[in-house]
mmCIF file of C-alpha atoms and ligand atoms in Angstrom:
data_model
loop_
_atom_site.group_PDB
_atom_site.id
_atom_site.type_symbol
_atom_site.label_atom_id
_atom_site.label_comp_id
_atom_site.label_asym_id
_atom_site.label_seq_id
_atom_site.Cartn_x
_atom_site.Cartn_y
_atom_site.Cartn_z
ATOM 1 C CA MET F 1 8.297 -54.155 -150.457
ATOM 2 C CA ILE F 2 7.848 -57.300 -148.426
ATOM 3 C CA HIS F 3 7.531 -60.508 -150.452
ATOM 4 C CA LYS F 4 7.624 -63.114 -147.734
ATOM 5 C CA ARG F 5 6.310 -63.283 -144.181
ATOM 6 C CA GLU F 6 6.180 -66.026 -141.615
ATOM 7 C CA ILE F 7 3.502 -65.798 -138.970
ATOM 8 C CA MET F 8 1.909 -67.920 -136.269
ATOM 9 C CA VAL F 9 -1.827 -68.329 -136.391
ATOM 10 C CA GLY F 10 -4.092 -69.755 -133.741
ATOM 11 C CA GLY F 11 -7.779 -70.530 -133.737
ATOM 12 C CA GLY F 12 -9.648 -69.226 -130.675
ATOM 13 C CA CYS F 13 -10.327 -71.581 -127.749
ATOM 14 C CA GLY F 14 -13.817 -72.969 -127.464
ATOM 15 C CA GLY F 15 -15.844 -71.710 -124.489
ATOM 16 C CA ASP F 16 -16.353 -74.102 -121.569
ATOM 17 C CA GLY F 17 -19.602 -75.937 -121.063
ATOM 18 C CA CYS F 18 -21.672 -74.828 -118.064
ATOM 19 C CA VAL F 19 -22.866 -76.740 -114.999
ATOM 20 C CA SER F 20 -26.259 -75.419 -113.938
ATOM 21 C CA PHE F 21 -29.571 -76.734 -112.627
ATOM 22 C CA ARG F 22 -33.001 -75.416 -113.272
ATOM 23 C CA ARG F 23 -34.339 -73.900 -110.075
ATOM 24 C CA GLU F 24 -37.838 -72.552 -110.161
ATOM 25 C CA LYS F 25 -40.601 -72.249 -107.738
ATOM 26 C CA TYR F 26 -43.039 -75.151 -108.012
ATOM 27 C CA ILE F 27 -40.643 -77.128 -110.214
ATOM 28 C CA PRO F 28 -38.658 -79.278 -107.891
ATOM 29 C CA PHE F 29 -35.786 -81.219 -109.419
ATOM 30 C CA GLY F 30 -35.788 -79.041 -112.535
ATOM 31 C CA GLY F 31 -32.832 -80.947 -113.877
ATOM 32 C CA PRO F 32 -29.525 -79.925 -115.441
ATOM 33 C CA ASP F 33 -29.711 -76.966 -117.846
ATOM 34 C CA GLY F 34 -26.053 -75.976 -118.401
ATOM 35 C CA GLY F 35 -25.505 -74.884 -122.027
ATOM 36 C CA ASP F 36 -22.585 -75.618 -124.349
ATOM 37 C CA GLY F 37 -19.668 -73.234 -124.815
ATOM 38 C CA GLY F 38 -19.383 -71.365 -128.125
ATOM 39 C CA ASP F 39 -16.831 -72.533 -130.697
ATOM 40 C CA GLY F 40 -13.631 -70.506 -131.000
ATOM 41 C CA GLY F 41 -13.227 -68.222 -134.029
ATOM 42 C CA SER F 42 -11.011 -69.248 -136.962
ATOM 43 C CA VAL F 43 -8.151 -67.437 -138.675
ATOM 44 C CA ILE F 44 -8.820 -66.769 -142.341
ATOM 45 C CA VAL F 45 -6.425 -65.321 -144.912
ATOM 46 C CA MET F 46 -8.172 -63.313 -147.631
ATOM 47 C CA ALA F 47 -6.887 -61.715 -150.871
ATOM 48 C CA SER F 48 -7.705 -58.034 -150.926
ATOM 49 C CA PRO F 49 -7.459 -55.971 -154.118
ATOM 50 C CA ASN F 50 -6.420 -52.931 -152.047
ATOM 51 C CA MET F 51 -3.212 -54.494 -150.789
ATOM 52 C CA VAL F 52 -0.048 -54.497 -152.881
ATOM 53 C CA ASP F 53 2.540 -55.379 -150.311
ATOM 54 C CA LEU F 54 2.752 -57.914 -147.484
ATOM 55 C CA GLY F 55 4.310 -55.132 -145.384
ATOM 56 C CA LEU F 56 0.892 -53.474 -145.210
ATOM 57 C CA MET F 57 -0.427 -56.191 -142.911
ATOM 58 C CA GLY F 58 1.723 -54.788 -140.104
ATOM 59 C CA TRP F 59 4.522 -56.395 -138.127
ATOM 60 C CA LYS F 60 2.519 -58.559 -135.788
ATOM 61 C CA LYS F 61 3.863 -62.111 -135.674
ATOM 62 C CA GLU F 62 0.961 -63.841 -133.974
ATOM 63 C CA PHE F 63 -2.624 -63.788 -135.052
ATOM 64 C CA VAL F 64 -5.167 -65.387 -132.741
ATOM 65 C CA ALA F 65 -8.894 -65.470 -133.346
ATOM 66 C CA GLY F 66 -11.496 -64.752 -130.653
ATOM 67 C CA LYS F 67 -12.409 -67.169 -127.851
ATOM 68 C CA GLY F 68 -15.807 -68.769 -127.647
ATOM 69 C CA GLN F 69 -17.925 -67.708 -124.664
ATOM 70 C CA ARG F 70 -18.866 -69.991 -121.764
ATOM 71 C CA GLY F 71 -22.228 -71.670 -121.892
ATOM 72 C CA GLY F 72 -24.916 -70.396 -119.485
ATOM 73 C CA GLY F 73 -27.897 -71.632 -117.508
ATOM 74 C CA TRP F 74 -31.205 -72.254 -119.281
ATOM 75 C CA ARG F 75 -29.210 -74.267 -121.843
ATOM 76 C CA LYS F 76 -27.844 -71.023 -123.234
ATOM 77 C CA ARG F 77 -25.085 -71.650 -125.760
ATOM 78 C CA GLY F 78 -22.011 -69.399 -125.462
ATOM 79 C CA LYS F 79 -21.359 -66.914 -128.262
ATOM 80 C CA ARG F 80 -19.033 -68.053 -131.030
ATOM 81 C CA GLY F 81 -15.561 -66.461 -131.021
ATOM 82 C CA GLU F 82 -14.933 -63.860 -133.730
ATOM 83 C CA ASP F 83 -13.071 -64.969 -136.838
ATOM 84 C CA LEU F 84 -9.853 -63.121 -137.551
ATOM 85 C CA ILE F 85 -9.418 -62.133 -141.180
ATOM 86 C CA ILE F 86 -5.901 -61.339 -142.373
ATOM 87 C CA SER F 87 -5.906 -59.331 -145.618
ATOM 88 C CA VAL F 88 -3.068 -60.001 -148.041
ATOM 89 C CA PRO F 89 -2.399 -58.893 -151.629
ATOM 90 C CA VAL F 90 -3.841 -60.852 -154.554
ATOM 91 C CA GLY F 91 -1.130 -63.276 -155.685
ATOM 92 C CA THR F 92 -0.179 -64.419 -152.176
ATOM 93 C CA MET F 93 0.619 -68.088 -151.819
ATOM 94 C CA VAL F 94 -0.271 -69.449 -148.399
ATOM 95 C CA SER F 95 1.684 -72.450 -147.094
ATOM 96 C CA ALA F 96 1.896 -74.217 -143.771
ATOM 97 C CA LYS F 97 5.285 -75.138 -142.343
ATOM 98 C CA ALA F 98 5.406 -78.869 -141.784
ATOM 99 C CA ASP F 99 7.137 -80.351 -138.729
ATOM 100 C CA SER F 100 9.720 -81.801 -141.109
ATOM 101 C CA GLY F 101 10.628 -78.225 -142.116
ATOM 102 C CA GLY F 102 9.033 -78.369 -145.595
ATOM 103 C CA GLU F 103 6.141 -76.239 -146.717
ATOM 104 C CA ILE F 104 2.713 -77.467 -147.761
ATOM 105 C CA LEU F 105 0.772 -75.188 -150.074
ATOM 106 C CA LEU F 106 -2.652 -74.471 -148.635
ATOM 107 C CA ALA F 107 -3.864 -72.009 -151.245
ATOM 108 C CA ASP F 108 -2.833 -69.691 -154.009
ATOM 109 C CA LEU F 109 -4.964 -66.592 -153.510
ATOM 110 C CA SER F 110 -5.104 -65.453 -157.101
ATOM 111 C CA THR F 111 -8.477 -63.701 -157.230
ATOM 112 C CA PRO F 112 -9.763 -60.816 -155.095
ATOM 113 C CA GLY F 113 -11.898 -61.998 -152.213
ATOM 114 C CA GLN F 114 -10.545 -65.563 -152.292
ATOM 115 C CA LYS F 115 -10.137 -66.957 -148.768
ATOM 116 C CA VAL F 116 -8.466 -69.831 -147.017
ATOM 117 C CA LEU F 117 -9.021 -71.020 -143.476
ATOM 118 C CA VAL F 118 -5.589 -71.452 -141.886
ATOM 119 C CA ALA F 119 -6.432 -72.233 -138.252
ATOM 120 C CA LYS F 120 -9.748 -73.593 -137.082
ATOM 121 C CA GLY F 121 -11.162 -72.516 -133.761
ATOM 122 C CA GLY F 122 -11.587 -75.087 -130.964
ATOM 123 C CA ARG F 123 -15.014 -76.592 -130.336
ATOM 124 C CA GLY F 124 -17.029 -75.355 -127.433
ATOM 125 C CA GLY F 125 -17.316 -77.662 -124.405
ATOM 126 C CA LEU F 126 -20.568 -79.450 -123.571
ATOM 127 C CA GLY F 127 -22.839 -78.216 -120.794
ATOM 128 C CA ASN F 128 -24.102 -80.564 -118.101
ATOM 129 C CA ALA F 129 -27.514 -80.791 -119.760
ATOM 130 C CA ARG F 130 -25.850 -83.038 -122.334
ATOM 131 C CA PHE F 131 -24.592 -85.478 -119.748
ATOM 132 C CA ALA F 132 -27.950 -86.346 -118.214
ATOM 133 C CA THR F 133 -28.817 -90.028 -118.459
ATOM 134 C CA ALA F 134 -31.501 -92.231 -116.922
ATOM 135 C CA VAL F 135 -29.050 -93.267 -114.242
ATOM 136 C CA ASN F 136 -27.459 -89.898 -113.627
ATOM 137 C CA GLN F 137 -30.164 -87.305 -113.834
ATOM 138 C CA ALA F 138 -28.205 -84.564 -112.102
ATOM 139 C CA PRO F 139 -24.718 -84.650 -113.613
ATOM 140 C CA GLU F 140 -22.319 -82.100 -112.186
ATOM 141 C CA ILE F 141 -19.935 -82.341 -115.071
ATOM 142 C CA ALA F 142 -19.354 -80.236 -118.176
ATOM 143 C CA SER F 143 -16.517 -80.395 -120.676
ATOM 144 C CA LYS F 144 -13.899 -77.732 -121.305
ATOM 145 C CA GLY F 145 -13.669 -75.932 -124.629
ATOM 146 C CA ALA F 146 -11.007 -77.366 -126.977
ATOM 147 C CA SER F 147 -8.018 -75.240 -127.875
ATOM 148 C CA GLY F 148 -7.844 -73.883 -131.405
ATOM 149 C CA GLU F 149 -5.538 -75.186 -134.101
ATOM 150 C CA GLU F 150 -2.079 -73.581 -134.133
ATOM 151 C CA ARG F 151 0.045 -73.280 -137.205
ATOM 152 C CA HIS F 152 3.175 -71.732 -138.576
ATOM 153 C CA ILE F 153 2.185 -70.090 -141.864
ATOM 154 C CA VAL F 154 4.335 -68.782 -144.709
ATOM 155 C CA LEU F 155 2.912 -66.052 -146.938
ATOM 156 C CA GLU F 156 4.707 -65.423 -150.210
ATOM 157 C CA LEU F 157 3.659 -62.788 -152.703
ATOM 158 C CA LYS F 158 4.126 -63.431 -156.401
ATOM 159 C CA LEU F 159 2.376 -60.721 -158.376
ATOM 160 C CA ILE F 160 -0.058 -61.807 -161.066
ATOM 161 C CA THR F 161 0.374 -59.600 -164.108
ATOM 162 C CA ASP F 162 -0.246 -59.675 -167.837
ATOM 163 C CA ILE F 163 2.971 -58.001 -168.905
ATOM 164 C CA CYS F 164 6.254 -57.594 -167.088
ATOM 165 C CA ILE F 165 8.883 -55.136 -168.330
ATOM 166 C CA VAL F 166 12.398 -56.321 -167.600
ATOM 167 C CA GLY F 167 15.678 -54.724 -168.576
ATOM 168 C CA HIS F 168 19.007 -53.379 -167.445
ATOM 169 C CA PRO F 169 19.047 -50.331 -165.150
ATOM 170 C CA ASN F 170 18.305 -47.035 -166.906
ATOM 171 C CA SER F 171 16.919 -48.649 -170.064
ATOM 172 C CA GLY F 172 13.673 -46.667 -169.745
ATOM 173 C CA LYS F 173 11.350 -49.200 -168.072
ATOM 174 C CA SER F 174 9.631 -46.612 -165.898
ATOM 175 C CA THR F 175 9.292 -44.230 -168.837
ATOM 176 C CA LEU F 176 7.640 -46.965 -170.900
ATOM 177 C CA LEU F 177 5.383 -48.004 -168.010
ATOM 178 C CA SER F 178 4.200 -44.428 -167.540
ATOM 179 C CA ALA F 179 3.645 -44.075 -171.305
ATOM 180 C CA ILE F 180 1.430 -47.157 -171.604
ATOM 181 C CA SER F 181 -0.345 -47.305 -168.243
ATOM 182 C CA ARG F 182 -1.804 -45.115 -165.530
ATOM 183 C CA ALA F 183 1.225 -45.690 -163.267
ATOM 184 C CA LYS F 184 3.420 -42.701 -162.452
ATOM 185 C CA PRO F 185 6.768 -44.193 -161.450
ATOM 186 C CA GLU F 186 9.822 -42.094 -160.701
ATOM 187 C CA ILE F 187 12.015 -41.561 -163.739
ATOM 188 C CA ALA F 188 15.629 -40.422 -163.478
ATOM 189 C CA ASP F 189 18.877 -40.537 -165.336
ATOM 190 C CA TYR F 190 20.630 -42.896 -162.943
ATOM 191 C CA PRO F 191 20.465 -46.659 -162.405
ATOM 192 C CA PHE F 192 18.217 -48.305 -159.806
ATOM 193 C CA THR F 193 15.754 -45.429 -159.601
ATOM 194 C CA THR F 194 13.077 -48.081 -159.286
ATOM 195 C CA ARG F 195 13.742 -50.184 -156.215
ATOM 196 C CA GLN F 196 10.590 -52.215 -156.059
ATOM 197 C CA PRO F 197 8.078 -53.621 -158.552
ATOM 198 C CA ILE F 198 5.556 -51.092 -159.822
ATOM 199 C CA LEU F 199 2.166 -52.009 -161.182
ATOM 200 C CA GLY F 200 0.149 -50.069 -163.720
ATOM 201 C CA ALA F 201 -3.198 -50.677 -165.383
ATOM 202 C CA MET F 202 -3.252 -50.386 -169.159
ATOM 203 C CA PRO F 203 -6.826 -49.587 -170.179
ATOM 204 C CA ASP F 204 -8.498 -51.447 -173.021
ATOM 205 C CA ASP F 205 -12.098 -51.720 -174.280
ATOM 206 C CA ARG F 206 -12.464 -55.209 -172.869
ATOM 207 C CA ARG F 207 -10.482 -55.024 -169.635
ATOM 208 C CA ASP F 208 -7.470 -53.451 -167.973
ATOM 209 C CA PHE F 209 -4.178 -55.168 -168.692
ATOM 210 C CA ILE F 210 -1.881 -55.220 -165.665
ATOM 211 C CA VAL F 211 1.678 -54.193 -166.465
ATOM 212 C CA ALA F 212 4.586 -54.374 -164.039
ATOM 213 C CA GLU F 213 8.068 -52.983 -164.068
ATOM 214 C CA ILE F 214 10.637 -54.788 -161.963
ATOM 215 C CA PRO F 215 13.873 -53.126 -160.862
ATOM 216 C CA GLY F 216 16.799 -53.223 -163.281
ATOM 217 C CA LEU F 217 18.586 -56.540 -163.720
ATOM 218 C CA VAL F 218 22.351 -56.801 -163.821
ATOM 219 C CA GLU F 219 24.594 -59.737 -164.672
ATOM 220 C CA GLY F 220 24.337 -62.288 -161.874
ATOM 221 C CA ALA F 221 20.856 -61.109 -160.852
ATOM 222 C CA HIS F 222 19.650 -64.714 -160.654
ATOM 223 C CA LEU F 223 22.331 -65.223 -157.985
ATOM 224 C CA GLY F 224 21.129 -62.210 -156.054
ATOM 225 C CA LYS F 225 23.360 -59.473 -157.506
ATOM 226 C CA GLY F 226 22.154 -55.878 -157.846
ATOM 227 C CA LEU F 227 18.611 -55.769 -156.557
ATOM 228 C CA GLY F 228 18.775 -59.397 -157.526
ATOM 229 C CA ASN F 229 16.368 -62.196 -157.969
ATOM 230 C CA GLU F 230 14.329 -60.787 -155.075
ATOM 231 C CA PHE F 231 12.117 -59.330 -157.787
ATOM 232 C CA LEU F 232 12.315 -61.921 -160.525
ATOM 233 C CA ARG F 233 9.747 -63.936 -158.554
ATOM 234 C CA HIS F 234 7.221 -61.318 -159.657
ATOM 235 C CA ALA F 235 7.890 -62.220 -163.281
ATOM 236 C CA GLU F 236 7.059 -65.882 -162.621
ATOM 237 C CA ARG F 237 3.323 -65.370 -163.044
ATOM 238 C CA THR F 238 3.231 -62.926 -165.914
ATOM 239 C CA LYS F 239 1.908 -63.877 -169.331
ATOM 240 C CA LEU F 240 4.409 -61.872 -171.366
ATOM 241 C CA LEU F 241 7.873 -60.444 -170.833
ATOM 242 C CA ILE F 242 9.003 -57.268 -172.569
ATOM 243 C CA TYR F 243 12.778 -57.133 -172.764
ATOM 244 C CA LEU F 244 13.544 -53.435 -172.836
ATOM 245 C CA LEU F 245 16.983 -52.553 -174.171
ATOM 246 C CA ASP F 246 18.688 -49.177 -174.004
ATOM 247 C CA GLY F 247 19.398 -48.299 -177.651
ATOM 248 C CA SER F 248 22.014 -45.784 -176.531
ATOM 249 C CA SER F 249 24.048 -48.425 -174.717
ATOM 250 C CA PRO F 250 27.335 -49.028 -176.584
ATOM 251 C CA THR F 251 26.877 -52.726 -175.904
ATOM 252 C CA VAL F 252 23.210 -52.984 -176.935
ATOM 253 C CA ILE F 253 23.871 -56.082 -179.033
ATOM 254 C CA ASP F 254 25.482 -57.923 -176.108
ATOM 255 C CA ASP F 255 22.899 -56.566 -173.669
ATOM 256 C CA ILE F 256 20.166 -58.771 -175.047
ATOM 257 C CA GLY F 257 22.338 -61.832 -174.406
ATOM 258 C CA THR F 258 23.111 -60.917 -170.790
ATOM 259 C CA LEU F 259 19.490 -60.051 -170.086
ATOM 260 C CA ASP F 260 18.192 -63.266 -171.620
ATOM 261 C CA LYS F 261 20.747 -65.293 -169.669
ATOM 262 C CA GLU F 262 19.540 -63.862 -166.355
ATOM 263 C CA ILE F 263 15.935 -64.567 -167.262
ATOM 264 C CA ALA F 264 16.673 -68.066 -168.541
ATOM 265 C CA LEU F 265 18.598 -68.948 -165.391
ATOM 266 C CA TYR F 266 15.710 -68.027 -163.157
ATOM 267 C CA LYS F 267 13.334 -70.940 -162.728
ATOM 268 C CA GLY F 268 10.250 -70.968 -164.889
ATOM 269 C CA LEU F 269 10.955 -67.857 -166.960
ATOM 270 C CA SER F 270 12.731 -69.223 -170.012
ATOM 271 C CA HIS F 271 9.536 -70.448 -171.720
ATOM 272 C CA LYS F 272 7.546 -67.237 -171.309
ATOM 273 C CA PRO F 273 6.441 -65.453 -174.486
ATOM 274 C CA LYS F 274 8.639 -62.418 -175.090
ATOM 275 C CA ILE F 275 8.876 -59.209 -177.059
ATOM 276 C CA VAL F 276 12.123 -57.299 -177.484
ATOM 277 C CA ALA F 277 11.938 -53.496 -177.551
ATOM 278 C CA VAL F 278 14.947 -51.339 -178.320
ATOM 279 C CA ASN F 279 14.312 -47.966 -176.685
ATOM 280 C CA LYS F 280 15.486 -44.350 -177.107
ATOM 281 C CA ILE F 281 15.451 -44.317 -180.935
ATOM 282 C CA ASP F 282 14.680 -40.578 -180.781
ATOM 283 C CA LEU F 283 18.347 -39.970 -179.956
ATOM 284 C CA PRO F 284 20.453 -39.178 -183.070
ATOM 285 C CA GLU F 285 23.277 -41.515 -182.021
ATOM 286 C CA VAL F 286 20.785 -44.357 -181.691
ATOM 287 C CA GLN F 287 19.316 -43.549 -185.119
ATOM 288 C CA ALA F 288 22.806 -43.694 -186.561
ATOM 289 C CA ARG F 289 23.410 -47.203 -185.232
ATOM 290 C CA LEU F 290 19.949 -48.510 -185.902
ATOM 291 C CA PRO F 291 20.653 -50.223 -189.253
ATOM 292 C CA GLU F 292 23.536 -52.155 -187.681
ATOM 293 C CA VAL F 293 21.443 -53.163 -184.662
ATOM 294 C CA LYS F 294 18.521 -54.210 -186.860
ATOM 295 C CA GLN F 295 20.765 -56.274 -189.071
ATOM 296 C CA CYS F 296 22.078 -58.069 -186.040
ATOM 297 C CA PHE F 297 18.766 -58.655 -184.231
ATOM 298 C CA ALA F 298 16.449 -59.479 -187.140
ATOM 299 C CA PRO F 299 17.824 -62.908 -188.095
ATOM 300 C CA ILE F 300 18.261 -64.163 -184.516
ATOM 301 C CA LEU F 301 14.939 -62.954 -183.174
ATOM 302 C CA SER F 302 12.842 -63.905 -186.191
ATOM 303 C CA GLY F 303 14.396 -67.381 -185.999
ATOM 304 C CA LEU F 304 13.190 -67.613 -182.400
ATOM 305 C CA GLY F 305 9.786 -66.136 -183.261
ATOM 306 C CA VAL F 306 10.361 -63.171 -180.931
ATOM 307 C CA PRO F 307 8.949 -59.885 -182.278
ATOM 308 C CA VAL F 308 11.219 -56.852 -182.039
ATOM 309 C CA PHE F 309 10.192 -53.179 -181.928
ATOM 310 C CA TYR F 310 12.337 -50.069 -182.149
ATOM 311 C CA ILE F 311 10.656 -47.513 -179.955
ATOM 312 C CA SER F 312 10.975 -44.256 -178.097
ATOM 313 C CA ALA F 313 9.188 -44.287 -174.758
ATOM 314 C CA VAL F 314 9.661 -40.514 -174.595
ATOM 315 C CA SER F 315 8.317 -39.512 -178.015
ATOM 316 C CA GLY F 316 5.887 -42.430 -178.256
ATOM 317 C CA GLN F 317 7.299 -43.654 -181.549
ATOM 318 C CA ALA F 318 6.191 -47.265 -182.278
ATOM 319 C CA VAL F 319 4.832 -47.556 -178.718
ATOM 320 C CA LEU F 320 1.238 -48.129 -179.911
ATOM 321 C CA GLU F 321 2.385 -50.915 -182.213
ATOM 322 C CA LEU F 322 4.286 -52.504 -179.332
ATOM 323 C CA VAL F 323 1.220 -52.288 -177.085
ATOM 324 C CA GLY F 324 -1.041 -53.797 -179.787
ATOM 325 C CA LYS F 325 1.280 -56.755 -180.254
ATOM 326 C CA ALA F 326 1.696 -57.212 -176.498
ATOM 327 C CA LYS F 327 -2.069 -57.325 -175.911
ATOM 328 C CA GLY F 328 -2.473 -59.865 -178.722
ATOM 329 C CA MET F 329 0.229 -62.083 -177.251
ATOM 330 C CA VAL F 330 -1.271 -61.851 -173.751
ATOM 331 C CA ASP F 331 -4.668 -62.915 -175.148
ATOM 332 C CA GLN F 332 -3.041 -65.809 -176.965
ATOM 333 C CA ALA F 333 -1.192 -66.875 -173.809
ATOM 334 C CA SER F 334 -4.464 -66.726 -171.822
ATOM 335 C CA GLN F 335 -6.189 -68.923 -174.396
ATOM 336 C CA ASP F 336 -3.311 -71.412 -174.323
ATOM 337 C CA GLU F 337 -3.572 -71.577 -170.539
ATOM 338 C CA GLU F 338 -7.245 -72.454 -170.825
ATOM 339 C CA ILE F 339 -6.538 -75.237 -173.314
ATOM 340 C CA ILE F 340 -3.680 -76.725 -171.282
ATOM 341 C CA PRO F 341 -5.054 -76.917 -167.751
ATOM 342 C CA LYS F 342 -2.610 -75.888 -165.078
ATOM 343 C CA ALA F 343 -0.856 -78.701 -163.249
ATOM 344 C CA GLN F 344 -3.147 -79.665 -160.421
ATOM 345 C CA ILE F 345 -1.959 -78.115 -157.193
ATOM 346 C CA LYS F 346 -2.518 -80.484 -154.373
ATOM 347 C CA VAL F 347 -4.306 -78.728 -151.564
ATOM 348 C CA PHE F 348 -3.951 -80.314 -148.171
ATOM 349 C CA ARG F 349 -6.604 -79.610 -145.612
ATOM 350 C CA PRO F 350 -5.288 -81.162 -142.437
ATOM 351 C CA LYS F 351 -7.866 -82.031 -139.807
ATOM 352 C CA PRO F 352 -7.670 -80.011 -136.590
ATOM 353 C CA ARG F 353 -5.816 -81.676 -133.761
ATOM 354 C CA LYS F 354 -8.081 -83.247 -131.178
HETATM 355 N N1 GTP O 401 15.937 -39.919 -175.166
HETATM 356 C C1 GTP O 401 15.257 -40.817 -174.500
HETATM 357 N N2 GTP O 401 15.470 -40.972 -173.187
HETATM 358 C C2 GTP O 401 14.751 -41.895 -172.527
HETATM 359 C C3 GTP O 401 13.790 -42.722 -173.180
HETATM 360 N N3 GTP O 401 13.245 -43.545 -172.262
HETATM 361 C C4 GTP O 401 13.827 -43.243 -171.092
HETATM 362 N N4 GTP O 401 14.733 -42.262 -171.253
HETATM 363 C C5 GTP O 401 15.572 -41.663 -170.217
HETATM 364 O O1 GTP O 401 16.388 -42.669 -169.638
HETATM 365 C C6 GTP O 401 16.578 -42.405 -168.248
HETATM 366 C C7 GTP O 401 16.165 -43.622 -167.455
HETATM 367 O O2 GTP O 401 14.781 -43.797 -167.584
HETATM 368 P P1 GTP O 401 13.932 -44.649 -166.568
HETATM 369 O O3 GTP O 401 12.569 -44.771 -167.155
HETATM 370 O O4 GTP O 401 14.056 -44.120 -165.187
HETATM 371 O O5 GTP O 401 14.704 -46.034 -166.682
HETATM 372 P P2 GTP O 401 14.517 -47.360 -165.815
HETATM 373 O O6 GTP O 401 14.827 -48.487 -166.724
HETATM 374 O O7 GTP O 401 13.203 -47.356 -165.159
HETATM 375 O O8 GTP O 401 15.684 -47.180 -164.771
HETATM 376 P P3 GTP O 401 15.848 -47.897 -163.340
HETATM 377 O O9 GTP O 401 14.533 -47.841 -162.646
HETATM 378 O O10 GTP O 401 16.852 -47.042 -162.671
HETATM 379 O O11 GTP O 401 16.313 -49.261 -163.630
HETATM 380 C C8 GTP O 401 15.745 -41.181 -167.914
HETATM 381 O O12 GTP O 401 16.583 -40.051 -167.941
HETATM 382 C C9 GTP O 401 14.752 -41.114 -169.059
HETATM 383 O O13 GTP O 401 14.327 -39.796 -169.341
HETATM 384 C C10 GTP O 401 13.595 -42.519 -174.585
HETATM 385 O O14 GTP O 401 12.795 -43.165 -175.254
HETATM 386 N N5 GTP O 401 14.378 -41.564 -175.165
HETATM 387 MG MG1 MG O 402 12.631 -47.464 -163.242
#
């Protein structure tokens, strides 16, 4: 899965203006009638619901929109150049690289169909008809079409989800995702089966909730270990985190600490609402240790206001209760977001270069 791409975009050149004179029988000195050139097309980046990966836009590095056509006689204006639309997944942040090396956010394409113009086409040149004056009634000049804007653009995908399941490798994230959503991820008894984020839609009467599983986190993930923080970026814009713990892990009590540390160390994740789910309680050895685990977790988690569920993703035990709570917390988080408006993102719209 490709999360970040850098591309060059260029607006199309404007078409040149035309030098032409009206020549008709019985109309001597018909005058200048050269038309203007058409404007160049622009490059537009658009969020498409059918895209899930920036890799799907191909490996082209340069995207240039169509040129405007030359003007013609009879004051005919040249045809406008075709716009070039680049489709990207919903959740793509579009920035322009500044000369200083920094990045300026142009748009956060968070809804399907949302567009941003990233390189404007050049204006068409003027035909000689425009240059006629009382003193110069037969100008033989026309202007050239302007070149289009050129920019270095950075596209970064950060998935927008309602729920994100995080956990150590093999804890049962894919099994839980397939139990609660329509996704059919690969499930296997070895770590790192899932190597890229997987999205699933969880149906509900009102709307589908979008659930994601990100690959297993190991200690040091925020520093890039294991499959690393490459994927934690996709948890940045979720409304709820489900910490999924493997109940059969001999270190289940410590596991929650290491998992939480990785999440807390990654920017912007520590304040997210969370639910803890201890998985695989269908196994007899997990059942045997359950009272001890509960005794340990209950006081800490209730003190923090974090709900905890003891579930089996395989048998479905307590999964419905977990889902009910998760949906409620997502709704609450959405309402809170509406009350506290998001920090205003400054959108720069630089003027095209002359
Ligand atoms: N007994 C039991 N086994 C489970 C349960 N949930 C998952 N498993 C098993 O645990 C193993 C790992 O499950 P996955 O769903 O692939 O785990 P994962 O967390 O997605 O693993 P990675 O993608 O490799 O990080 C598989 O053999 C599953 O069958 C459960 O509730 N009970
Ligand atoms: Mg998996």
